[in-house]
């Protein structure tokens, strides 16, 4: 755990299992190379867009709770994933256009992407693996194999709430 976040430097992606469900894999855009002053200006100018996107994501994440427990949960999860992909692709197109603008190009800003996977994890499996991850075993295997190993040996019940986990990996800026 680092700053209240689980950090796994192994670079492995989560594997779907009875305690881990994959929801979405996507490239998220970001603008790299902005000074704090330029970033503040862009943020101020685009605050309504940011607020609308944040609210959109919150509503999709709230829908995940019901989708995970639905009778046909994989179809419900895919509907949410498609909705998020469409919105992220629209935002990426807008950011690409903005990155070509004079204001951002004069600030030496470039558009980059972060590979992201959204997964859901049963709380007991995540907490158990994080407790184990402080041990030598976690250093040898990484977070996701440790979660699976913990679930295979320790979990009997698989009902209840889920935790949402974003797995991010920075790609080269363009």
GROMACS .gro file of N, CA and C in nm:
model
  522
    1UNK      N    1   0.086  -0.118   0.000
    1UNK     CA    2   0.000   0.000   0.000
    1UNK      C    3   0.089   0.123   0.000
    2UNK      N    4   0.052   0.222  -0.081
    2UNK     CA    5   0.128   0.345  -0.089
    2UNK      C    6   0.029   0.460  -0.102
    3UNK      N    7   0.029   0.553  -0.006
    3UNK     CA    8  -0.061   0.670  -0.006
    3UNK      C    9  -0.208   0.628  -0.019
    4UNK      N   10  -0.246   0.520   0.048
    4UNK     CA   11  -0.385   0.475   0.044
    4UNK      C   12  -0.422   0.401  -0.082
    5UNK      N   13  -0.324   0.369  -0.166
    5UNK     CA   14  -0.349   0.299  -0.292
    5UNK      C   15  -0.265   0.172  -0.296
    6UNK      N   16  -0.320   0.070  -0.358
    6UNK     CA   17  -0.243  -0.052  -0.380
    6UNK      C   18  -0.155  -0.028  -0.501
    7UNK      N   19  -0.026  -0.050  -0.487
    7UNK     CA   20   0.068  -0.029  -0.596
    7UNK      C   21   0.137  -0.161  -0.625
    8UNK      N   22   0.129  -0.205  -0.750
    8UNK     CA   23   0.193  -0.330  -0.792
    8UNK      C   24   0.285  -0.296  -0.907
    9UNK      N   25   0.415  -0.309  -0.887
    9UNK     CA   26   0.512  -0.273  -0.988
    9UNK      C   27   0.547  -0.388  -1.082
   10UNK      N   28   0.480  -0.501  -1.069
   10UNK     CA   29   0.515  -0.616  -1.152
   10UNK      C   30   0.474  -0.597  -1.297
   11UNK      N   31   0.374  -0.513  -1.321
   11UNK     CA   32   0.329  -0.489  -1.458
   11UNK      C   33   0.234  -0.594  -1.512
   12UNK      N   34   0.195  -0.692  -1.431
   12UNK     CA   35   0.101  -0.794  -1.479
   12UNK      C   36  -0.041  -0.741  -1.469
   13UNK      N   37  -0.124  -0.787  -1.561
   13UNK     CA   38  -0.265  -0.746  -1.562
   13UNK      C   39  -0.346  -0.844  -1.477
   14UNK      N   40  -0.461  -0.798  -1.426
   14UNK     CA   41  -0.544  -0.888  -1.347
   14UNK      C   42  -0.601  -1.001  -1.433
   15UNK      N   43  -0.616  -1.116  -1.373
   15UNK     CA   44  -0.677  -1.230  -1.441
   15UNK      C   45  -0.818  -1.249  -1.389
   16UNK      N   46  -0.913  -1.268  -1.478
   16UNK     CA   47  -1.051  -1.288  -1.438
   16UNK      C   48  -1.063  -1.418  -1.359
   17UNK      N   49  -1.141  -1.411  -1.250
   17UNK     CA   50  -1.163  -1.529  -1.167
   17UNK      C   51  -1.292  -1.507  -1.090
   18UNK      N   52  -1.316  -1.593  -0.991
   18UNK     CA   53  -1.439  -1.575  -0.913
   18UNK      C   54  -1.431  -1.456  -0.818
   19UNK      N   55  -1.312  -1.403  -0.795
   19UNK     CA   56  -1.297  -1.286  -0.708
   19UNK      C   57  -1.249  -1.162  -0.782
   20UNK      N   58  -1.214  -1.176  -0.911
   20UNK     CA   59  -1.171  -1.063  -0.993
   20UNK      C   60  -1.252  -1.066  -1.122
   21UNK      N   61  -1.320  -0.957  -1.153
   21UNK     CA   62  -1.396  -0.944  -1.279
   21UNK      C   63  -1.337  -0.828  -1.357
   22UNK      N   64  -1.303  -0.851  -1.484
   22UNK     CA   65  -1.254  -0.745  -1.569
   22UNK      C   66  -1.372  -0.673  -1.632
   23UNK      N   67  -1.371  -0.541  -1.626
   23UNK     CA   68  -1.480  -0.461  -1.678
   23UNK      C   69  -1.441  -0.397  -1.810
   24UNK      N   70  -1.319  -0.341  -1.816
   24UNK     CA   71  -1.284  -0.256  -1.929
   24UNK      C   72  -1.133  -0.249  -1.943
   25UNK      N   73  -1.086  -0.249  -2.068
   25UNK     CA   74  -0.946  -0.221  -2.098
   25UNK      C   75  -0.946  -0.114  -2.206
   26UNK      N   76  -0.874  -0.003  -2.180
   26UNK     CA   77  -0.881   0.112  -2.269
   26UNK      C   78  -0.756   0.198  -2.256
   27UNK      N   79  -0.729   0.279  -2.355
   27UNK     CA   80  -0.622   0.378  -2.346
   27UNK      C   81  -0.684   0.511  -2.306
   28UNK      N   82  -0.638   0.567  -2.195
   28UNK     CA   83  -0.687   0.697  -2.147
   28UNK      C   84  -0.591   0.806  -2.193
   29UNK      N   85  -0.643   0.914  -2.250
   29UNK     CA   86  -0.556   1.023  -2.294
   29UNK      C   87  -0.521   1.118  -2.180
   30UNK      N   88  -0.406   1.184  -2.192
   30UNK     CA   89  -0.370   1.290  -2.100
   30UNK      C   90  -0.278   1.386  -2.174
   31UNK      N   91  -0.270   1.508  -2.124
   31UNK     CA   92  -0.181   1.608  -2.182
   31UNK      C   93  -0.058   1.614  -2.093
   32UNK      N   94   0.059   1.592  -2.153
   32UNK     CA   95   0.185   1.588  -2.081
   32UNK      C   96   0.269   1.710  -2.118
   33UNK      N   97   0.348   1.757  -2.026
   33UNK     CA   98   0.441   1.865  -2.055
   33UNK      C   99   0.389   2.004  -2.024
   34UNK      N  100   0.280   2.014  -1.951
   34UNK     CA  101   0.226   2.146  -1.914
   34UNK      C  102   0.288   2.192  -1.782
   35UNK      N  103   0.319   2.319  -1.776
   35UNK     CA  104   0.360   2.376  -1.647
   35UNK      C  105   0.236   2.383  -1.559
   36UNK      N  106   0.256   2.403  -1.431
   36UNK     CA  107   0.143   2.412  -1.339
   36UNK      C  108   0.052   2.529  -1.377
   37UNK      N  109   0.110   2.640  -1.421
   37UNK     CA  110   0.032   2.757  -1.462
   37UNK      C  111  -0.053   2.724  -1.584
   38UNK      N  112   0.008   2.660  -1.686
   38UNK     CA  113  -0.067   2.623  -1.806
   38UNK      C  114  -0.175   2.520  -1.774
   39UNK      N  115  -0.142   2.423  -1.687
   39UNK     CA  116  -0.241   2.323  -1.648
   39UNK      C  117  -0.360   2.390  -1.578
   40UNK      N  118  -0.332   2.486  -1.490
   40UNK     CA  119  -0.440   2.558  -1.420
   40UNK      C  120  -0.529   2.632  -1.519
   41UNK      N  121  -0.468   2.691  -1.622
   41UNK     CA  122  -0.546   2.763  -1.724
   41UNK      C  123  -0.636   2.668  -1.803
   42UNK      N  124  -0.579   2.555  -1.846
   42UNK     CA  125  -0.658   2.457  -1.920
   42UNK      C  126  -0.770   2.404  -1.833
   43UNK      N  127  -0.740   2.374  -1.709
   43UNK     CA  128  -0.841   2.322  -1.617
   43UNK      C  129  -0.954   2.423  -1.597
   44UNK      N  130  -0.918   2.548  -1.579
   44UNK     CA  131  -1.019   2.652  -1.559
   44UNK      C  132  -1.108   2.665  -1.683
   45UNK      N  133  -1.048   2.663  -1.801
   45UNK     CA  134  -1.125   2.677  -1.925
   45UNK      C  135  -1.213   2.555  -1.952
   46UNK      N  136  -1.171   2.439  -1.907
   46UNK     CA  137  -1.243   2.316  -1.938
   46UNK      C  138  -1.315   2.257  -1.817
   47UNK      N  139  -1.338   2.338  -1.713
   47UNK     CA  140  -1.394   2.282  -1.590
   47UNK      C  141  -1.531   2.220  -1.610
   48UNK      N  142  -1.617   2.282  -1.693
   48UNK     CA  143  -1.749   2.223  -1.716
   48UNK      C  144  -1.737   2.087  -1.783
   49UNK      N  145  -1.644   2.073  -1.878
   49UNK     CA  146  -1.624   1.944  -1.944
   49UNK      C  147  -1.577   1.841  -1.842
   50UNK      N  148  -1.484   1.882  -1.756
   50UNK     CA  149  -1.433   1.792  -1.653
   50UNK      C  150  -1.546   1.748  -1.560
   51UNK      N  151  -1.628   1.843  -1.515
   51UNK     CA  152  -1.737   1.812  -1.423
   51UNK      C  153  -1.837   1.716  -1.488
   52UNK      N  154  -1.871   1.740  -1.615
   52UNK     CA  155  -1.964   1.652  -1.685
   52UNK      C  156  -1.907   1.511  -1.700
   53UNK      N  157  -1.778   1.502  -1.733
   53UNK     CA  158  -1.717   1.370  -1.749
   53UNK      C  159  -1.708   1.298  -1.615
   54UNK      N  160  -1.673   1.371  -1.510
   54UNK     CA  161  -1.666   1.311  -1.376
   54UNK      C  162  -1.802   1.254  -1.335
   55UNK      N  163  -1.908   1.330  -1.360
   55UNK     CA  164  -2.042   1.283  -1.326
   55UNK      C  165  -2.082   1.162  -1.410
   56UNK      N  166  -2.043   1.164  -1.538
   56UNK     CA  167  -2.070   1.049  -1.625
   56UNK      C  168  -2.002   0.923  -1.567
   57UNK      N  169  -1.874   0.935  -1.531
   57UNK     CA  170  -1.801   0.820  -1.478
   57UNK      C  171  -1.861   0.773  -1.346
   58UNK      N  172  -1.900   0.865  -1.262
   58UNK     CA  173  -1.962   0.826  -1.133
   58UNK      C  174  -2.088   0.746  -1.158
   59UNK      N  175  -2.170   0.789  -1.252
   59UNK     CA  176  -2.295   0.718  -1.278
   59UNK      C  177  -2.268   0.579  -1.335
   60UNK      N  178  -2.168   0.565  -1.422
   60UNK     CA  179  -2.133   0.432  -1.476
   60UNK      C  180  -2.080   0.342  -1.365
   61UNK      N  181  -1.999   0.397  -1.275
   61UNK     CA  182  -1.945   0.315  -1.166
   61UNK      C  183  -2.057   0.272  -1.071
   62UNK      N  184  -2.156   0.358  -1.051
   62UNK     CA  185  -2.270   0.319  -0.968
   62UNK      C  186  -2.350   0.206  -1.034
   63UNK      N  187  -2.356   0.207  -1.167
   63UNK     CA  188  -2.426   0.101  -1.239
   63UNK      C  189  -2.352  -0.033  -1.228
   64UNK      N  190  -2.222  -0.027  -1.204
   64UNK     CA  191  -2.145  -0.151  -1.192
   64UNK      C  192  -2.195  -0.240  -1.079
   65UNK      N  193  -2.234  -0.180  -0.968
   65UNK     CA  194  -2.283  -0.260  -0.854
   65UNK      C  195  -2.396  -0.353  -0.897
   66UNK      N  196  -2.495  -0.297  -0.968
   66UNK     CA  197  -2.608  -0.378  -1.014
   66UNK      C  198  -2.565  -0.477  -1.122
   67UNK      N  199  -2.478  -0.433  -1.213
   67UNK     CA  200  -2.437  -0.518  -1.324
   67UNK      C  201  -2.361  -0.642  -1.275
   68UNK      N  202  -2.280  -0.626  -1.172
   68UNK     CA  203  -2.202  -0.739  -1.122
   68UNK      C  204  -2.289  -0.849  -1.063
   69UNK      N  205  -2.405  -0.812  -1.012
   69UNK     CA  206  -2.494  -0.910  -0.951
   69UNK      C  207  -2.612  -0.946  -1.041
   70UNK      N  208  -2.615  -0.894  -1.164
   70UNK     CA  209  -2.725  -0.923  -1.257
   70UNK      C  210  -2.721  -1.070  -1.300
   71UNK      N  211  -2.836  -1.120  -1.344
   71UNK     CA  212  -2.845  -1.258  -1.392
   71UNK      C  213  -2.749  -1.277  -1.510
   72UNK      N  214  -2.751  -1.185  -1.605
   72UNK     CA  215  -2.660  -1.191  -1.719
   72UNK      C  216  -2.556  -1.081  -1.702
   73UNK      N  217  -2.471  -1.097  -1.601
   73UNK     CA  218  -2.380  -0.989  -1.561
   73UNK      C  219  -2.279  -0.953  -1.668
   74UNK      N  220  -2.233  -1.050  -1.748
   74UNK     CA  221  -2.132  -1.019  -1.849
   74UNK      C  222  -2.189  -0.923  -1.954
   75UNK      N  223  -2.314  -0.940  -1.991
   75UNK     CA  224  -2.378  -0.850  -2.088
   75UNK      C  225  -2.395  -0.711  -2.025
   76UNK      N  226  -2.437  -0.706  -1.900
   76UNK     CA  227  -2.453  -0.577  -1.832
   76UNK      C  228  -2.319  -0.506  -1.818
   77UNK      N  229  -2.213  -0.578  -1.787
   77UNK     CA  230  -2.080  -0.518  -1.776
   77UNK      C  231  -2.032  -0.467  -1.911
   78UNK      N  232  -2.059  -0.541  -2.017
   78UNK     CA  233  -2.015  -0.498  -2.150
   78UNK      C  234  -2.088  -0.372  -2.195
   79UNK      N  235  -2.216  -0.359  -2.159
   79UNK     CA  236  -2.289  -0.235  -2.191
   79UNK      C  237  -2.223  -0.114  -2.124
   80UNK      N  238  -2.185  -0.130  -1.999
   80UNK     CA  239  -2.119  -0.021  -1.927
   80UNK      C  240  -1.983   0.007  -1.989
   81UNK      N  241  -1.908  -0.097  -2.022
   81UNK     CA  242  -1.776  -0.080  -2.084
   81UNK      C  243  -1.788  -0.007  -2.217
   82UNK      N  244  -1.886  -0.042  -2.299
   82UNK     CA  245  -1.906   0.026  -2.428
   82UNK      C  246  -1.938   0.173  -2.409
   83UNK      N  247  -2.021   0.202  -2.311
   83UNK     CA  248  -2.056   0.340  -2.281
   83UNK      C  249  -1.933   0.421  -2.240
   84UNK      N  250  -1.850   0.364  -2.154
   84UNK     CA  251  -1.729   0.432  -2.108
   84UNK      C  252  -1.633   0.450  -2.226
   85UNK      N  253  -1.615   0.344  -2.308
   85UNK     CA  254  -1.526   0.353  -2.425
   85UNK      C  255  -1.569   0.466  -2.518
   86UNK      N  256  -1.698   0.474  -2.548
   86UNK     CA  257  -1.749   0.579  -2.637
   86UNK      C  258  -1.717   0.717  -2.582
   87UNK      N  259  -1.739   0.736  -2.453
   87UNK     CA  260  -1.715   0.867  -2.392
   87UNK      C  261  -1.565   0.900  -2.388
   88UNK      N  262  -1.481   0.802  -2.358
   88UNK     CA  263  -1.337   0.825  -2.355
   88UNK      C  264  -1.285   0.855  -2.496
   89UNK      N  265  -1.336   0.783  -2.596
   89UNK     CA  266  -1.293   0.810  -2.734
   89UNK      C  267  -1.332   0.951  -2.778
   90UNK      N  268  -1.450   0.997  -2.739
   90UNK     CA  269  -1.492   1.134  -2.770
   90UNK      C  270  -1.401   1.235  -2.700
   91UNK      N  271  -1.368   1.208  -2.575
   91UNK     CA  272  -1.278   1.298  -2.501
   91UNK      C  273  -1.139   1.298  -2.563
   92UNK      N  274  -1.092   1.182  -2.607
   92UNK     CA  275  -0.959   1.172  -2.670
   92UNK      C  276  -0.954   1.253  -2.798
   93UNK      N  277  -1.062   1.250  -2.875
   93UNK     CA  278  -1.067   1.328  -2.999
   93UNK      C  279  -1.062   1.478  -2.968
   94UNK      N  280  -1.135   1.519  -2.866
   94UNK     CA  281  -1.132   1.661  -2.826
   94UNK      C  282  -0.993   1.700  -2.776
   95UNK      N  283  -0.930   1.612  -2.699
   95UNK     CA  284  -0.797   1.643  -2.647
   95UNK      C  285  -0.694   1.648  -2.759
   96UNK      N  286  -0.708   1.562  -2.859
   96UNK     CA  287  -0.616   1.562  -2.972
   96UNK      C  288  -0.628   1.694  -3.048
   97UNK      N  289  -0.748   1.740  -3.065
   97UNK     CA  290  -0.771   1.868  -3.131
   97UNK      C  291  -0.712   1.982  -3.049
   98UNK      N  292  -0.732   1.977  -2.919
   98UNK     CA  293  -0.678   2.081  -2.830
   98UNK      C  294  -0.526   2.079  -2.828
   99UNK      N  295  -0.467   1.961  -2.835
   99UNK     CA  296  -0.321   1.949  -2.831
   99UNK      C  297  -0.256   2.013  -2.954
  100UNK      N  298  -0.332   2.019  -3.064
  100UNK     CA  299  -0.280   2.083  -3.185
  100UNK      C  300  -0.299   2.234  -3.184
  101UNK      N  301  -0.371   2.283  -3.083
  101UNK     CA  302  -0.398   2.427  -3.077
  101UNK      C  303  -0.269   2.502  -3.045
  102UNK      N  304  -0.268   2.630  -3.079
  102UNK     CA  305  -0.149   2.713  -3.059
  102UNK      C  306  -0.112   2.723  -2.912
  103UNK      N  307  -0.212   2.736  -2.825
  103UNK     CA  308  -0.185   2.755  -2.683
  103UNK      C  309  -0.111   2.635  -2.624
  104UNK      N  310  -0.157   2.515  -2.656
  104UNK     CA  311  -0.092   2.396  -2.599
  104UNK      C  312   0.039   2.365  -2.670
  105UNK      N  313   0.044   2.383  -2.802
  105UNK     CA  314   0.168   2.351  -2.872
  105UNK      C  315   0.278   2.450  -2.835
  106UNK      N  316   0.242   2.575  -2.808
  106UNK     CA  317   0.344   2.672  -2.767
  106UNK      C  318   0.394   2.641  -2.626
  107UNK      N  319   0.318   2.566  -2.549
  107UNK     CA  320   0.359   2.528  -2.414
  107UNK      C  321   0.437   2.396  -2.416
  108UNK      N  322   0.469   2.345  -2.536
  108UNK     CA  323   0.539   2.218  -2.552
  108UNK      C  324   0.463   2.101  -2.492
  109UNK      N  325   0.331   2.108  -2.494
  109UNK     CA  326   0.248   1.999  -2.443
  109UNK      C  327   0.229   1.895  -2.552
  110UNK      N  328   0.225   1.771  -2.511
  110UNK     CA  329   0.199   1.661  -2.603
  110UNK      C  330   0.090   1.573  -2.545
  111UNK      N  331   0.021   1.504  -2.635
  111UNK     CA  332  -0.084   1.414  -2.593
  111UNK      C  333  -0.023   1.276  -2.569
  112UNK      N  334  -0.048   1.221  -2.452
  112UNK     CA  335   0.000   1.088  -2.419
  112UNK      C  336  -0.117   0.998  -2.387
  113UNK      N  337  -0.091   0.870  -2.371
  113UNK     CA  338  -0.196   0.777  -2.330
  113UNK      C  339  -0.146   0.690  -2.216
  114UNK      N  340  -0.240   0.649  -2.136
  114UNK     CA  341  -0.215   0.555  -2.028
  114UNK      C  342  -0.304   0.435  -2.052
  115UNK      N  343  -0.244   0.318  -2.059
  115UNK     CA  344  -0.321   0.196  -2.072
  115UNK      C  345  -0.389   0.171  -1.938
  116UNK      N  346  -0.519   0.149  -1.941
  116UNK     CA  347  -0.595   0.131  -1.817
  116UNK      C  348  -0.683   0.006  -1.825
  117UNK      N  349  -0.687  -0.066  -1.715
  117UNK     CA  350  -0.778  -0.178  -1.699
  117UNK      C  351  -0.862  -0.149  -1.575
  118UNK      N  352  -0.993  -0.157  -1.589
  118UNK     CA  353  -1.082  -0.145  -1.474
  118UNK      C  354  -1.125  -0.286  -1.435
  119UNK      N  355  -1.095  -0.322  -1.312
  119UNK     CA  356  -1.131  -0.454  -1.261
  119UNK      C  357  -1.209  -0.437  -1.132
  120UNK      N  358  -1.289  -0.535  -1.099
  120UNK     CA  359  -1.357  -0.538  -0.970
  120UNK      C  360  -1.300  -0.656  -0.892
  121UNK      N  361  -1.283  -0.636  -0.762
  121UNK     CA  362  -1.222  -0.738  -0.677
  121UNK      C  363  -1.305  -0.752  -0.551
  122UNK      N  364  -1.327  -0.875  -0.510
  122UNK     CA  365  -1.397  -0.899  -0.384
  122UNK      C  366  -1.313  -0.841  -0.270
  123UNK      N  367  -1.374  -0.767  -0.178
  123UNK     CA  368  -1.298  -0.702  -0.070
  123UNK      C  369  -1.212  -0.798   0.012
  124UNK      N  370  -1.265  -0.914   0.046
  124UNK     CA  371  -1.188  -1.007   0.129
  124UNK      C  372  -1.062  -1.053   0.056
  125UNK      N  373  -1.072  -1.074  -0.075
  125UNK     CA  374  -0.956  -1.118  -0.152
  125UNK      C  375  -0.852  -1.007  -0.160
  126UNK      N  376  -0.898  -0.884  -0.182
  126UNK     CA  377  -0.805  -0.771  -0.192
  126UNK      C  378  -0.737  -0.746  -0.058
  127UNK      N  379  -0.816  -0.741   0.049
  127UNK     CA  380  -0.758  -0.715   0.181
  127UNK      C  381  -0.665  -0.828   0.223
  128UNK      N  382  -0.704  -0.951   0.194
  128UNK     CA  383  -0.619  -1.065   0.229
  128UNK      C  384  -0.488  -1.062   0.152
  129UNK      N  385  -0.496  -1.030   0.023
  129UNK     CA  386  -0.374  -1.025  -0.059
  129UNK      C  387  -0.286  -0.909  -0.017
  130UNK      N  388  -0.346  -0.795   0.018
  130UNK     CA  389  -0.265  -0.682   0.062
  130UNK      C  390  -0.197  -0.714   0.195
  131UNK      N  391  -0.264  -0.790   0.280
  131UNK     CA  392  -0.200  -0.832   0.405
  131UNK      C  393  -0.085  -0.926   0.378
  132UNK      N  394  -0.103  -1.015   0.281
  132UNK     CA  395   0.002  -1.109   0.244
  132UNK      C  396   0.112  -1.038   0.167
  133UNK      N  397   0.075  -0.933   0.091
  133UNK     CA  398   0.172  -0.868   0.002
  133UNK      C  399   0.287  -0.805   0.079
  134UNK      N  400   0.268  -0.784   0.208
  134UNK     CA  401   0.379  -0.731   0.287
  134UNK      C  402   0.483  -0.839   0.313
  135UNK      N  403   0.446  -0.961   0.282
  135UNK     CA  404   0.539  -1.073   0.306
  135UNK      C  405   0.626  -1.098   0.184
  136UNK      N  406   0.715  -1.190   0.197
  136UNK     CA  407   0.806  -1.225   0.089
  136UNK      C  408   0.730  -1.282  -0.031
  137UNK      N  409   0.622  -1.354  -0.007
  137UNK     CA  410   0.548  -1.416  -0.117
  137UNK      C  411   0.501  -1.314  -0.219
  138UNK      N  412   0.455  -1.198  -0.172
  138UNK     CA  413   0.404  -1.096  -0.264
  138UNK      C  414   0.515  -1.040  -0.350
  139UNK      N  415   0.632  -1.024  -0.293
  139UNK     CA  416   0.744  -0.973  -0.371
  139UNK      C  417   0.781  -1.067  -0.485
  140UNK      N  418   0.757  -1.194  -0.464
  140UNK     CA  419   0.793  -1.292  -0.566
  140UNK      C  420   0.688  -1.306  -0.675
  141UNK      N  421   0.561  -1.278  -0.641
  141UNK     CA  422   0.455  -1.306  -0.737
  141UNK      C  423   0.380  -1.183  -0.786
  142UNK      N  424   0.369  -1.078  -0.710
  142UNK     CA  425   0.292  -0.960  -0.750
  142UNK      C  426   0.152  -0.964  -0.691
  143UNK      N  427   0.081  -0.854  -0.707
  143UNK     CA  428  -0.051  -0.837  -0.646
  143UNK      C  429  -0.155  -0.934  -0.701
  144UNK      N  430  -0.167  -0.945  -0.834
  144UNK     CA  431  -0.277  -1.024  -0.891
  144UNK      C  432  -0.263  -1.173  -0.865
  145UNK      N  433  -0.147  -1.232  -0.884
  145UNK     CA  434  -0.134  -1.374  -0.846
  145UNK      C  435  -0.155  -1.396  -0.696
  146UNK      N  436  -0.116  -1.298  -0.614
  146UNK     CA  437  -0.135  -1.311  -0.470
  146UNK      C  438  -0.284  -1.307  -0.436
  147UNK      N  439  -0.361  -1.220  -0.503
  147UNK     CA  440  -0.506  -1.216  -0.483
  147UNK      C  441  -0.567  -1.351  -0.518
  148UNK      N  442  -0.528  -1.406  -0.633
  148UNK     CA  443  -0.583  -1.535  -0.675
  148UNK      C  444  -0.545  -1.646  -0.579
  149UNK      N  445  -0.421  -1.649  -0.537
  149UNK     CA  446  -0.376  -1.752  -0.443
  149UNK      C  447  -0.451  -1.741  -0.310
  150UNK      N  448  -0.469  -1.618  -0.262
  150UNK     CA  449  -0.543  -1.597  -0.138
  150UNK      C  450  -0.686  -1.646  -0.153
  151UNK      N  451  -0.749  -1.613  -0.266
  151UNK     CA  452  -0.888  -1.653  -0.289
  151UNK      C  453  -0.900  -1.804  -0.298
  152UNK      N  454  -0.804  -1.868  -0.365
  152UNK     CA  455  -0.809  -2.013  -0.380
  152UNK      C  456  -0.797  -2.086  -0.247
  153UNK      N  457  -0.720  -2.029  -0.154
  153UNK     CA  458  -0.696  -2.100  -0.028
  153UNK      C  459  -0.780  -2.050   0.087
  154UNK      N  460  -0.829  -1.926   0.082
  154UNK     CA  461  -0.891  -1.868   0.201
  154UNK      C  462  -1.039  -1.833   0.188
  155UNK      N  463  -1.088  -1.808   0.070
  155UNK     CA  464  -1.226  -1.760   0.057
  155UNK      C  465  -1.324  -1.873   0.033
  156UNK      N  466  -1.430  -1.874   0.112
  156UNK     CA  467  -1.535  -1.973   0.093
  156UNK      C  468  -1.657  -1.909   0.027
  157UNK      N  469  -1.687  -1.786   0.064
  157UNK     CA  470  -1.807  -1.716   0.019
  157UNK      C  471  -1.768  -1.609  -0.082
  158UNK      N  472  -1.842  -1.599  -0.193
  158UNK     CA  473  -1.807  -1.501  -0.295
  158UNK      C  474  -1.920  -1.402  -0.323
  159UNK      N  475  -2.007  -1.380  -0.226
  159UNK     CA  476  -2.116  -1.284  -0.246
  159UNK      C  477  -2.085  -1.155  -0.173
  160UNK      N  478  -2.152  -1.048  -0.213
  160UNK     CA  479  -2.133  -0.920  -0.146
  160UNK      C  480  -2.076  -0.815  -0.238
  161UNK      N  481  -2.031  -0.708  -0.178
  161UNK     CA  482  -1.982  -0.594  -0.254
  161UNK      C  483  -1.847  -0.622  -0.320
  162UNK      N  484  -1.814  -0.534  -0.414
  162UNK     CA  485  -1.688  -0.541  -0.486
  162UNK      C  486  -1.613  -0.410  -0.466
  163UNK      N  487  -1.479  -0.416  -0.479
  163UNK     CA  488  -1.397  -0.295  -0.485
  163UNK      C  489  -1.359  -0.275  -0.631
  164UNK      N  490  -1.347  -0.148  -0.673
  164UNK     CA  491  -1.306  -0.118  -0.810
  164UNK      C  492  -1.158  -0.082  -0.810
  165UNK      N  493  -1.085  -0.140  -0.902
  165UNK     CA  494  -0.941  -0.120  -0.909
  165UNK      C  495  -0.904  -0.078  -1.051
  166UNK      N  496  -0.834   0.036  -1.062
  166UNK     CA  497  -0.780   0.080  -1.191
  166UNK      C  498  -0.635   0.036  -1.197
  167UNK      N  499  -0.597  -0.030  -1.304
  167UNK     CA  500  -0.458  -0.071  -1.327
  167UNK      C  501  -0.408   0.017  -1.441
  168UNK      N  502  -0.307   0.101  -1.414
  168UNK     CA  503  -0.258   0.197  -1.512
  168UNK      C  504  -0.114   0.169  -1.551
  169UNK      N  505  -0.084   0.195  -1.678
  169UNK     CA  506   0.054   0.183  -1.727
  169UNK      C  507   0.076   0.292  -1.829
  170UNK      N  508   0.170   0.382  -1.802
  170UNK     CA  509   0.196   0.495  -1.891
  170UNK      C  510   0.260   0.448  -2.020
  171UNK      N  511   0.211   0.503  -2.131
  171UNK     CA  512   0.269   0.477  -2.261
  171UNK      C  513   0.347   0.601  -2.303
  172UNK      N  514   0.417   0.591  -2.412
  172UNK     CA  515   0.495   0.704  -2.463
  172UNK      C  516   0.401   0.815  -2.511
  173UNK      N  517   0.444   0.940  -2.492
  173UNK     CA  518   0.367   1.054  -2.542
  173UNK      C  519   0.384   1.063  -2.692
  174UNK      N  520   0.281   1.121  -2.760
  174UNK     CA  521   0.289   1.136  -2.905
  174UNK      C  522   0.305   1.281  -2.942
   0.00000   0.00000   0.00000
